[in-house]
Short mmCIF file of C-alpha atoms and ligand atoms in Angstrom, two decimals:
data_model
loop_
_atom_site.label_atom_id
_atom_site.label_comp_id
_atom_site.label_asym_id
_atom_site.label_seq_id
_atom_site.Cartn_x
_atom_site.Cartn_y
_atom_site.Cartn_z
CA UNK A 1 199.59 118.75 134.21
CA UNK A 2 199.91 116.68 131.09
CA UNK A 3 199.22 112.94 131.27
CA UNK A 4 202.88 112.13 130.66
CA UNK A 5 203.87 114.38 133.59
CA UNK A 6 201.35 112.73 135.90
CA UNK A 7 202.68 109.30 134.99
CA UNK A 8 206.20 110.47 135.75
CA UNK A 9 205.23 112.23 139.00
CA UNK A 10 203.60 109.04 140.23
CA UNK A 11 206.60 106.84 139.46
CA UNK A 12 208.96 109.41 140.99
CA UNK A 13 206.92 109.68 144.17
CA UNK A 14 207.00 105.95 144.79
CA UNK A 15 210.62 105.61 143.70
CA UNK A 16 211.46 108.19 146.36
CA UNK A 17 209.68 105.97 148.85
CA UNK A 18 211.82 102.96 148.07
CA UNK A 19 209.82 101.39 145.23
CA UNK A 20 211.54 99.83 142.23
CA UNK A 21 210.15 101.18 138.96
CA UNK A 22 209.11 98.15 136.92
CA UNK A 23 208.42 98.56 133.17
CA UNK A 24 204.94 97.89 131.81
CA UNK A 25 204.23 94.32 130.66
CA UNK A 26 202.38 93.17 127.53
CA UNK A 27 198.58 92.93 127.42
CA UNK A 28 198.70 89.17 127.01
CA UNK A 29 199.70 87.76 130.39
CA UNK A 30 202.41 85.15 130.13
CA UNK A 31 201.74 81.85 131.87
CA UNK A 32 198.20 82.71 132.88
CA UNK A 33 195.60 80.87 130.83
CA UNK A 34 192.88 81.94 133.29
CA UNK A 35 193.11 85.54 132.20
CA UNK A 36 192.15 87.03 128.85
CA UNK A 37 194.16 90.25 129.10
CA UNK A 38 196.23 92.18 131.60
CA UNK A 39 193.35 93.98 133.29
CA UNK A 40 195.18 95.59 136.21
CA UNK A 41 198.64 96.67 137.30
CA UNK A 42 198.98 93.69 139.62
CA UNK A 43 198.68 91.05 136.89
CA UNK A 44 202.43 90.86 136.08
CA UNK A 45 203.02 90.48 139.84
CA UNK A 46 200.46 87.77 140.43
CA UNK A 47 202.99 85.07 141.24
CA UNK A 48 204.97 87.45 143.42
CA UNK A 49 201.91 87.91 145.65
CA UNK A 50 201.47 84.15 145.73
CA UNK A 51 205.06 83.73 146.90
CA UNK A 52 206.07 81.75 143.81
CA UNK A 53 208.19 84.34 142.04
CA UNK A 54 210.92 85.81 144.25
CA UNK A 55 212.09 89.26 143.18
CA UNK A 56 215.02 91.36 144.33
CA UNK A 57 212.59 93.97 145.71
CA UNK A 58 209.64 94.09 148.11
CA UNK A 59 208.23 97.39 146.81
CA UNK A 60 207.42 98.11 143.18
CA UNK A 61 205.69 100.78 141.12
CA UNK A 62 204.51 100.74 137.51
CA UNK A 63 202.37 102.37 134.86
CA UNK A 64 200.74 99.31 133.36
CA UNK A 65 198.78 99.19 130.12
CA UNK A 66 195.46 97.40 130.65
CA UNK A 67 192.57 96.15 128.56
CA UNK A 68 189.12 95.51 129.99
CA UNK A 69 187.09 94.07 127.18
CA UNK A 70 186.22 90.58 128.35
CA UNK A 71 186.36 88.28 131.33
CA UNK A 72 185.84 89.46 134.88
CA UNK A 73 186.45 93.13 134.15
CA UNK A 74 184.69 94.05 130.92
CA UNK A 75 184.03 97.69 130.10
CA UNK A 76 183.34 97.34 126.38
CA UNK A 77 179.68 98.18 126.83
CA UNK A 78 180.48 101.24 128.93
CA UNK A 79 182.57 102.96 126.28
CA UNK A 80 180.58 105.72 124.64
CA UNK A 81 178.18 105.83 127.58
CA UNK A 82 180.25 106.87 130.60
CA UNK A 83 182.83 109.60 131.07
CA UNK A 84 185.26 107.30 132.80
CA UNK A 85 185.58 103.94 131.07
CA UNK A 86 187.95 102.84 128.35
CA UNK A 87 188.72 99.45 126.88
CA UNK A 88 192.42 100.42 127.02
CA UNK A 89 193.84 102.54 129.82
CA UNK A 90 196.94 102.96 131.92
CA UNK A 91 196.92 101.96 135.55
CA UNK A 92 199.40 103.60 137.91
CA UNK A 93 200.22 101.32 140.79
CA UNK A 94 202.34 100.79 143.86
CA UNK A 95 202.89 97.35 145.30
CA UNK A 96 204.16 95.90 148.52
CA UNK A 97 205.08 92.23 148.63
CA UNK A 98 204.85 91.43 152.30
CA UNK A 99 206.45 94.74 153.23
CA UNK A 100 204.17 97.64 154.23
CA UNK A 101 200.43 97.13 154.62
CA UNK A 102 197.29 99.23 155.16
CA UNK A 103 198.67 102.17 157.09
CA UNK A 104 201.44 103.07 154.65
CA UNK A 105 199.34 102.32 151.58
CA UNK A 106 196.69 104.74 152.79
CA UNK A 107 199.17 107.40 153.79
CA UNK A 108 201.10 107.25 150.54
CA UNK A 109 197.91 107.58 148.51
CA UNK A 110 196.63 110.50 150.55
CA UNK A 111 199.96 112.31 150.48
CA UNK A 112 200.34 111.86 146.74
CA UNK A 113 196.84 113.14 146.02
CA UNK A 114 196.65 116.04 148.43
CA UNK A 115 200.28 117.16 148.54
CA UNK A 116 202.05 116.12 145.34
CA UNK A 117 199.02 116.69 143.12
CA UNK A 118 197.44 119.29 145.40
CA UNK A 119 193.87 117.99 145.25
CA UNK A 120 191.52 119.54 147.83
CA UNK A 121 190.65 117.03 150.57
CA UNK A 122 187.01 118.13 150.60
CA UNK A 123 186.53 116.80 147.07
CA UNK A 124 187.77 113.33 147.95
CA UNK A 125 185.48 110.57 149.19
CA UNK A 126 186.68 107.32 150.70
CA UNK A 127 185.21 103.85 151.09
CA UNK A 128 186.41 100.69 152.84
CA UNK A 129 185.03 97.18 153.16
CA UNK A 130 182.23 96.71 155.72
CA UNK A 131 184.44 94.37 157.76
CA UNK A 132 187.49 96.62 157.75
CA UNK A 133 187.55 98.51 161.05
CA UNK A 134 191.32 98.82 160.85
CA UNK A 135 191.28 100.77 157.58
CA UNK A 136 188.38 102.85 158.87
CA UNK A 137 190.40 103.83 161.94
CA UNK A 138 193.44 104.77 159.86
CA UNK A 139 191.37 106.94 157.52
CA UNK A 140 189.39 108.66 160.26
CA UNK A 141 191.83 108.92 163.14
CA UNK A 142 195.21 109.12 161.46
CA UNK A 143 194.50 110.76 158.10
CA UNK A 144 191.55 112.75 159.44
CA UNK A 145 189.18 112.18 156.56
CA UNK A 146 185.77 113.75 157.16
CA UNK A 147 183.27 111.04 158.27
CA UNK A 148 180.65 112.67 156.03
CA UNK A 149 182.74 111.69 153.03
CA UNK A 150 183.46 108.19 154.26
CA UNK A 151 181.47 104.98 153.93
CA UNK A 152 181.75 101.23 154.34
CA UNK A 153 180.55 99.07 151.47
CA UNK A 154 180.39 95.39 150.67
CA UNK A 155 181.03 93.92 147.19
CA UNK A 156 182.40 97.19 145.79
CA UNK A 157 185.20 96.95 148.30
CA UNK A 158 186.40 93.45 147.66
CA UNK A 159 188.71 93.32 144.67
CA UNK A 160 189.66 90.29 142.62
CA UNK A 161 191.62 89.95 139.44
CA UNK A 162 189.48 87.12 138.13
CA UNK A 163 187.46 84.18 139.43
CA UNK A 164 190.63 82.79 140.93
CA UNK A 165 193.86 84.33 142.17
CA UNK A 166 194.94 87.03 144.59
CA UNK A 167 192.20 89.17 146.13
CA UNK A 168 191.28 91.10 149.21
CA UNK A 169 189.29 93.91 150.79
CA UNK A 170 189.92 97.32 149.31
CA UNK A 171 189.63 101.00 149.96
CA UNK A 172 188.57 103.31 147.15
CA UNK A 173 189.10 107.02 146.69
CA UNK A 174 186.60 109.05 144.64
CA UNK A 175 186.74 112.58 143.28
CA UNK A 176 183.61 114.73 143.31
CA UNK A 177 183.33 116.51 139.96
CA UNK A 178 180.56 118.66 141.40
CA UNK A 179 176.93 119.21 140.53
CA UNK A 180 176.06 119.45 136.88
CA UNK A 181 176.58 115.78 136.20
CA UNK A 182 174.20 113.11 137.36
CA UNK A 183 175.44 110.81 140.10
CA UNK A 184 175.58 110.30 143.85
CA UNK A 185 178.31 109.46 146.35
CA UNK A 186 179.60 105.90 146.69
CA UNK A 187 177.07 103.64 148.32
CA UNK A 188 174.09 105.78 147.25
CA UNK A 189 171.47 104.72 144.76
CA UNK A 190 172.96 107.07 142.14
CA UNK A 191 176.56 105.92 142.52
CA UNK A 192 176.72 104.62 138.96
CA UNK A 193 176.52 108.18 137.68
CA UNK A 194 179.60 110.10 136.71
CA UNK A 195 179.68 112.82 139.34
CA UNK A 196 181.69 110.94 141.96
CA UNK A 197 184.37 109.18 139.97
CA UNK A 198 186.53 106.49 141.48
CA UNK A 199 190.16 107.40 140.89
CA UNK A 200 192.19 105.04 143.05
CA UNK A 201 191.68 101.61 144.48
CA UNK A 202 193.91 100.35 147.30
CA UNK A 203 193.69 96.59 147.62
CA UNK A 204 194.79 94.92 150.83
CA UNK A 205 195.88 91.64 149.26
CA UNK A 206 195.33 88.89 151.75
CA UNK A 207 193.90 85.87 149.95
CA UNK A 208 194.27 83.55 147.01
CA UNK A 209 190.95 82.23 145.73
CA UNK A 210 191.11 78.69 144.32
CA UNK A 211 188.96 77.14 141.60
CA UNK A 212 186.39 75.98 144.17
CA UNK A 213 186.06 79.54 145.46
CA UNK A 214 187.82 78.89 148.76
CA UNK A 215 190.01 81.69 150.12
CA UNK A 216 193.54 80.82 151.28
CA UNK A 217 195.73 83.27 153.16
CA UNK A 218 198.60 84.66 151.08
CA UNK A 219 202.07 83.93 152.46
CA UNK A 220 202.29 87.59 153.53
CA UNK A 221 199.71 90.40 153.55
CA UNK A 222 200.52 92.65 150.61
CA UNK A 223 199.45 95.83 148.86
CA UNK A 224 198.23 96.35 145.31
CA UNK A 225 196.93 99.73 144.23
CA UNK A 226 195.61 101.02 140.94
CA UNK A 227 194.85 104.53 139.78
CA UNK A 228 193.55 105.24 136.30
CA UNK A 229 195.90 107.70 134.60
CA UNK A 230 193.16 109.09 132.36
CA UNK A 231 190.80 109.65 135.30
CA UNK A 232 193.32 111.50 137.40
CA UNK A 233 194.36 113.52 134.33
CA UNK A 234 190.74 114.60 133.90
CA UNK A 235 190.68 115.79 137.51
CA UNK A 236 193.94 117.71 137.19
CA UNK A 237 193.09 119.19 133.83
CA UNK A 238 189.77 120.45 135.18
CA UNK A 239 187.61 118.47 132.75
CA UNK A 240 184.90 116.04 133.58
CA UNK A 241 185.28 113.34 130.96
CA UNK A 242 188.38 111.24 130.33
CA UNK A 243 187.82 111.94 126.65
CA UNK A 244 188.52 115.63 127.19
CA UNK A 245 192.09 115.15 128.47
CA UNK A 246 195.19 116.04 126.46
CA UNK A 247 195.86 112.47 125.43
CA UNK A 248 192.56 112.19 123.59
CA UNK A 249 192.45 115.56 121.84
CA UNK A 250 194.56 114.65 118.86
CA UNK A 251 193.04 111.20 118.62
CA UNK A 252 189.54 112.68 118.51
CA UNK A 253 190.62 115.20 115.89
CA UNK A 254 192.18 112.44 113.80
CA UNK A 255 189.01 110.36 114.13
CA UNK A 256 186.90 113.37 113.10
CA UNK A 257 189.08 113.97 110.07
CA UNK A 258 189.14 110.31 109.06
CA UNK A 259 185.38 109.93 109.27
CA UNK A 260 184.52 113.39 107.97
CA UNK A 261 182.47 114.16 111.08
CA UNK A 262 183.56 117.17 113.07
CA UNK A 263 181.51 117.35 116.26
CA UNK A 264 184.24 116.29 118.67
CA UNK A 265 181.66 115.61 121.39
CA UNK A 266 180.03 112.80 119.38
CA UNK A 267 179.99 109.59 121.43
CA UNK A 268 180.90 107.60 118.31
CA UNK A 269 184.13 109.57 117.97
CA UNK A 270 184.95 108.76 121.60
CA UNK A 271 184.30 105.09 120.92
CA UNK A 272 186.61 105.16 117.90
CA UNK A 273 189.32 107.06 119.79
CA UNK A 274 189.06 104.53 122.60
CA UNK A 275 189.02 101.48 120.38
CA UNK A 276 192.06 102.45 118.31
CA UNK A 277 194.08 102.35 121.52
CA UNK A 278 193.01 98.87 122.55
CA UNK A 279 193.17 97.46 119.03
CA UNK A 280 196.59 98.90 118.20
CA UNK A 281 198.12 97.82 121.48
CA UNK A 282 196.61 94.35 121.26
CA UNK A 283 198.13 93.87 117.83
CA UNK A 284 201.44 95.32 119.05
CA UNK A 285 201.35 92.72 121.80
CA UNK A 286 200.88 89.90 119.35
CA UNK A 287 197.10 89.39 119.24
CA UNK A 288 195.75 88.78 115.74
CA UNK A 289 192.09 89.15 114.79
CA UNK A 290 190.61 85.69 114.64
CA UNK A 291 187.57 83.65 115.51
CA UNK A 292 188.76 82.44 118.83
CA UNK A 293 189.81 83.63 122.24
CA UNK A 294 191.70 86.88 122.46
CA UNK A 295 191.74 87.31 118.71
CA UNK A 296 187.97 87.20 118.63
CA UNK A 297 187.71 89.91 121.27
CA UNK A 298 190.02 92.02 119.11
CA UNK A 299 187.88 91.36 116.05
CA UNK A 300 184.76 92.41 117.95
CA UNK A 301 186.33 95.69 119.05
CA UNK A 302 187.51 96.46 115.51
CA UNK A 303 184.07 95.73 114.05
CA UNK A 304 182.45 97.87 116.66
CA UNK A 305 184.74 100.80 115.83
CA UNK A 306 184.15 100.35 112.12
CA UNK A 307 180.40 100.37 112.68
CA UNK A 308 180.63 103.65 114.59
CA UNK A 309 182.63 105.13 111.72
CA UNK A 310 179.99 103.95 109.29
CA UNK A 311 177.38 105.63 111.47
CA UNK A 312 179.28 108.92 111.17
CA UNK A 313 179.36 108.60 107.41
CA UNK A 314 182.78 107.09 106.74
CA UNK A 315 182.70 105.30 103.41
CA UNK A 316 186.28 104.14 102.99
CA UNK A 317 188.37 102.21 105.52
CA UNK A 318 189.41 104.80 108.09
CA UNK A 319 190.27 102.99 111.32
CA UNK A 320 193.81 101.97 110.38
CA UNK A 321 194.71 105.59 109.52
CA UNK A 322 194.39 106.50 113.22
CA UNK A 323 197.44 104.47 114.16
CA UNK A 324 199.61 107.41 113.03
CA UNK A 325 197.90 109.77 115.50
CA UNK A 326 198.17 107.19 118.25
CA UNK A 327 201.85 106.69 117.53
CA UNK A 328 202.40 110.45 117.73
CA UNK A 329 200.59 110.54 121.08
CA UNK A 330 201.94 107.42 122.75
CA UNK A 331 204.87 106.13 120.71
CA UNK A 332 207.43 107.87 122.91
CA UNK A 333 206.19 106.14 126.05
CA UNK A 334 205.62 102.86 124.19
CA UNK A 335 208.39 102.11 121.67
CA UNK A 336 206.82 98.70 121.02
CA UNK A 337 203.84 100.51 119.53
CA UNK A 338 206.05 102.61 117.28
CA UNK A 339 208.00 99.57 116.13
CA UNK A 340 204.85 97.67 115.21
CA UNK A 341 203.10 100.60 113.54
CA UNK A 342 203.15 99.41 109.93
CA UNK A 343 202.09 95.94 110.86
CA UNK A 344 199.20 97.27 112.94
CA UNK A 345 198.02 99.44 110.06
CA UNK A 346 198.14 96.52 107.67
CA UNK A 347 196.22 94.18 109.96
CA UNK A 348 193.53 96.72 110.82
CA UNK A 349 193.07 97.66 107.17
CA UNK A 350 192.59 94.03 106.21
CA UNK A 351 189.95 93.59 108.92
CA UNK A 352 188.14 96.71 107.85
CA UNK A 353 188.08 95.63 104.25
CA UNK A 354 186.78 92.23 105.20
CA UNK A 355 183.97 93.57 107.38
CA UNK A 356 183.05 96.31 104.92
CA UNK A 357 181.88 93.59 102.54
CA UNK A 358 178.93 92.81 104.80
CA UNK A 359 178.56 95.89 107.02
CA UNK A 360 176.51 98.04 104.66
CA UNK A 361 173.99 95.31 103.90
CA UNK A 362 173.82 94.19 107.49
CA UNK A 363 173.12 97.73 108.65
CA UNK A 364 170.42 98.02 106.01
CA UNK A 365 168.77 94.90 107.33
CA UNK A 366 169.14 95.95 110.96
CA UNK A 367 167.81 99.47 110.42
CA UNK A 368 164.86 98.17 108.45
CA UNK A 369 164.09 95.68 111.21
CA UNK A 370 164.31 98.43 113.84
CA UNK A 371 162.11 100.76 111.78
CA UNK A 372 159.43 98.13 111.45
CA UNK A 373 159.65 96.95 115.02
CA UNK A 374 156.63 97.17 117.25
CA UNK A 375 157.74 96.91 120.86
CA UNK A 376 161.26 97.21 122.14
CA UNK A 377 162.79 93.79 121.60
CA UNK A 378 164.62 92.84 118.43
CA UNK A 379 163.75 89.19 117.66
CA UNK A 380 166.46 86.57 118.13
CA UNK A 381 166.22 85.29 114.56
CA UNK A 382 167.11 88.75 113.21
CA UNK A 383 170.04 89.02 115.60
CA UNK A 384 171.12 85.59 114.49
CA UNK A 385 170.82 86.38 110.80
CA UNK A 386 172.97 89.47 111.27
CA UNK A 387 175.42 87.28 112.99
CA UNK A 388 175.39 84.33 110.72
CA UNK A 389 175.24 86.09 107.37
CA UNK A 390 176.78 89.50 108.01
CA UNK A 391 179.37 88.81 110.70
CA UNK A 392 177.74 91.11 113.28
CA UNK A 393 178.92 90.01 116.72
CA UNK A 394 176.09 89.97 119.23
CA UNK A 395 177.51 92.94 121.14
CA UNK A 396 177.65 95.02 117.96
CA UNK A 397 173.97 94.46 117.26
CA UNK A 398 173.22 95.18 120.91
CA UNK A 399 175.16 98.45 120.63
CA UNK A 400 173.07 99.59 117.64
CA UNK A 401 169.86 98.50 119.37
CA UNK A 402 170.74 100.44 122.49
CA UNK A 403 171.03 103.65 120.46
CA UNK A 404 167.41 103.12 119.48
CA UNK A 405 166.14 102.15 122.93
CA UNK A 406 165.69 98.52 121.92
CA UNK A 407 167.09 95.32 123.42
CA UNK A 408 168.10 92.31 121.33
CA UNK A 409 166.40 89.06 122.34
CA UNK A 410 169.42 87.25 123.66
CA UNK A 411 167.63 84.06 124.65
CA UNK A 412 166.06 83.79 121.19
CA UNK A 413 169.44 84.38 119.65
CA UNK A 414 170.95 81.64 121.79
CA UNK A 415 168.22 79.22 120.65
CA UNK A 416 169.08 79.94 117.02
CA UNK A 417 172.72 79.32 117.82
CA UNK A 418 171.85 76.04 119.44
CA UNK A 419 169.87 74.98 116.38
CA UNK A 420 172.85 75.89 114.22
CA UNK A 421 175.07 73.88 116.47
CA UNK A 422 172.81 70.86 116.10
CA UNK A 423 172.99 71.16 112.33
CA UNK A 424 176.75 71.46 112.45
CA UNK A 425 176.96 68.47 114.76
CA UNK A 426 174.96 66.42 112.32
CA UNK A 427 177.14 67.66 109.48
CA UNK A 428 180.30 66.80 111.37
CA UNK A 429 179.29 63.17 111.29
CA UNK A 430 179.88 63.41 107.59
CA UNK A 431 183.37 64.73 107.92
CA UNK A 432 183.00 68.44 108.64
CA UNK A 433 185.42 69.46 111.32
CA UNK A 434 185.14 72.59 113.39
CA UNK A 435 187.94 72.83 115.85
CA UNK A 436 188.21 76.46 116.93
CA UNK A 437 187.36 76.99 120.57
CA UNK A 438 186.70 80.20 122.39
CA UNK A 439 185.17 81.42 125.56
CA UNK A 440 184.40 85.01 124.76
CA UNK A 441 183.80 85.83 128.39
CA UNK A 442 187.09 84.75 129.75
CA UNK A 443 189.44 81.88 129.58
CA UNK A 444 190.63 80.44 126.34
CA UNK A 445 191.20 76.76 126.39
CA UNK A 446 191.01 74.32 123.59
CA UNK A 447 188.15 72.05 124.40
CA UNK A 448 187.34 70.52 121.07
CA UNK A 449 184.06 70.58 119.29
CA UNK A 450 181.70 69.86 122.17
CA UNK A 451 182.34 73.08 124.01
CA UNK A 452 182.80 75.23 120.99
CA UNK A 453 181.25 78.64 121.46
CA UNK A 454 178.76 79.19 118.72
CA UNK A 455 179.53 82.82 118.14
CA UNK A 456 183.08 82.07 117.07
CA UNK A 457 182.18 79.12 114.95
CA UNK A 458 179.52 81.01 113.08
CA UNK A 459 181.78 83.92 112.36
CA UNK A 460 184.31 81.36 111.21
CA UNK A 461 181.74 79.97 108.83
CA UNK A 462 180.77 83.43 107.59
CA UNK A 463 184.32 84.43 107.05
CA UNK A 464 185.42 81.20 105.48
P1 LIG B 501 184.63 101.53 138.13
O1 LIG B 501 183.89 101.16 139.38
O2 LIG B 501 184.63 103.00 137.84
O3 LIG B 501 184.25 100.70 136.95
P2 LIG B 501 186.64 99.71 139.03
O4 LIG B 501 186.28 99.62 140.47
O5 LIG B 501 186.12 98.65 138.13
O6 LIG B 501 186.18 101.17 138.43
P3 LIG B 501 189.34 98.93 139.65
O7 LIG B 501 189.21 97.52 139.23
O8 LIG B 501 189.30 99.21 141.10
O9 LIG B 501 188.23 99.81 138.86
O10 LIG B 501 190.65 99.54 138.97
C1 LIG B 501 191.51 100.49 139.61
C2 LIG B 501 191.45 101.86 138.95
O11 LIG B 501 191.63 101.78 137.53
C3 LIG B 501 190.11 102.56 139.11
O12 LIG B 501 190.04 103.21 140.34
C4 LIG B 501 190.13 103.53 137.95
O13 LIG B 501 190.85 104.72 138.26
C5 LIG B 501 190.87 102.79 136.87
N1 LIG B 501 189.94 102.14 135.92
C6 LIG B 501 189.23 100.99 136.10
N2 LIG B 501 188.54 100.65 135.01
C7 LIG B 501 188.82 101.60 134.08
C8 LIG B 501 188.43 101.79 132.73
N3 LIG B 501 187.63 100.92 132.10
N4 LIG B 501 188.91 102.86 132.07
C9 LIG B 501 189.72 103.75 132.68
N5 LIG B 501 190.14 103.63 133.96
C10 LIG B 501 189.71 102.56 134.66
MG1 LIG B 502 184.67 98.69 136.73
MG1 LIG B 503 184.54 100.56 141.34
MG1 LIG B 504 187.60 99.82 142.14
#
């Protein structure tokens, strides 16, 4: 089954069960300054769960584009290392706003997986929250899931969109890809491996968490589910890694051609194929590379992709040329991508050209430092110099270090940043004015100079 067919089968199944098919929303959530990007299918429905946004339906289904590259859900560092994480992916979801609750959510999910998609029950593992005896009873007594493939977990089974907002206990469904890949069942010490891959999360939305962390009951218990399209495609296409599914084949080939590197298994090609999706869609949704907030996350992802291309031997700007392959793959499902294609190419090319001015020298410095290193920690002043002079975001340096089994000294780096900040503060008394503000881990709010994140300011200085 091709990815496009799975997406359609999902929407059809839930439409047949009374759900309204709601089109995908942009990656930048409207009216939600607490959230960096749309990181789950429920984000566009946040206010519906909270009872503030009445809709003409109580059941909805969608295939929502998501980015997880900052804030509460951040998978940037996983890309290139796991078989299952992307920065950009599509989440298939069904939602109940005060209509059905646990029983139907569980039954729909099980029916879709085992009947519509025909997955064997003995390959599916299920978890619920430790406190959730009701969901346990439904799974064991009504669905008949084998207790050997069932467990109750704590934090893993409490889902929240961000530090505030709708949340609740959840039930997750995993697929066992079989021996041959490292990893253990959910709840085991090896669960972070890639053998048992989580495919679907059913969230029993019951609470709204406020800024103090207090949970308030939602007006009505609701349902929010999310299934990663790429993960379920891997299962149905009989491959282990998301990067082996149909959707990625042409992207990987295009990346290989553009960089002149033809081992399609190379992790760097996967990183590039992943990153072109998030970068192109972010630009299509109106994010521009910049030194603050969302734009700075975009800039970091672009630079990271460009560095991986450089590693594979690309000499000329290559990243922007992949937009054509992405358009061919996804432009039918996402006309907004097709419409913005030329603009995306132009913006990515400009970023590449800008970074290529310092990348080569920065890599020379970094590689020399790593070659000479005794021990396994790259000193903070080197990390800072890369940052300050060559525009290497911290995570980019960390990514290179990780390939060599080294860790960057983050605390030392932070001290250098602080010293820089002191100097800038002194300078500002003589009229210098730095006003960009960014919180690279989450919210973007303008806070003025005092709370300025150093990383952004320094890149701003480098790029100025
Ligand atoms: P994991 O534990 O594997 O990181 P998660 O628990 O963080 O996944 P959820 O927040 O529950 O994921 O999201 C719902 C579903 O979205 C997951 O079950 C998975 O199928 C999919 N998903 C989550 N993160 C990613 C990602 N980075 N790339 C691709 N699919 C993802
Ligand atoms: Mg995760
Ligand atoms: Mg999980
Ligand atoms: Mg989950």
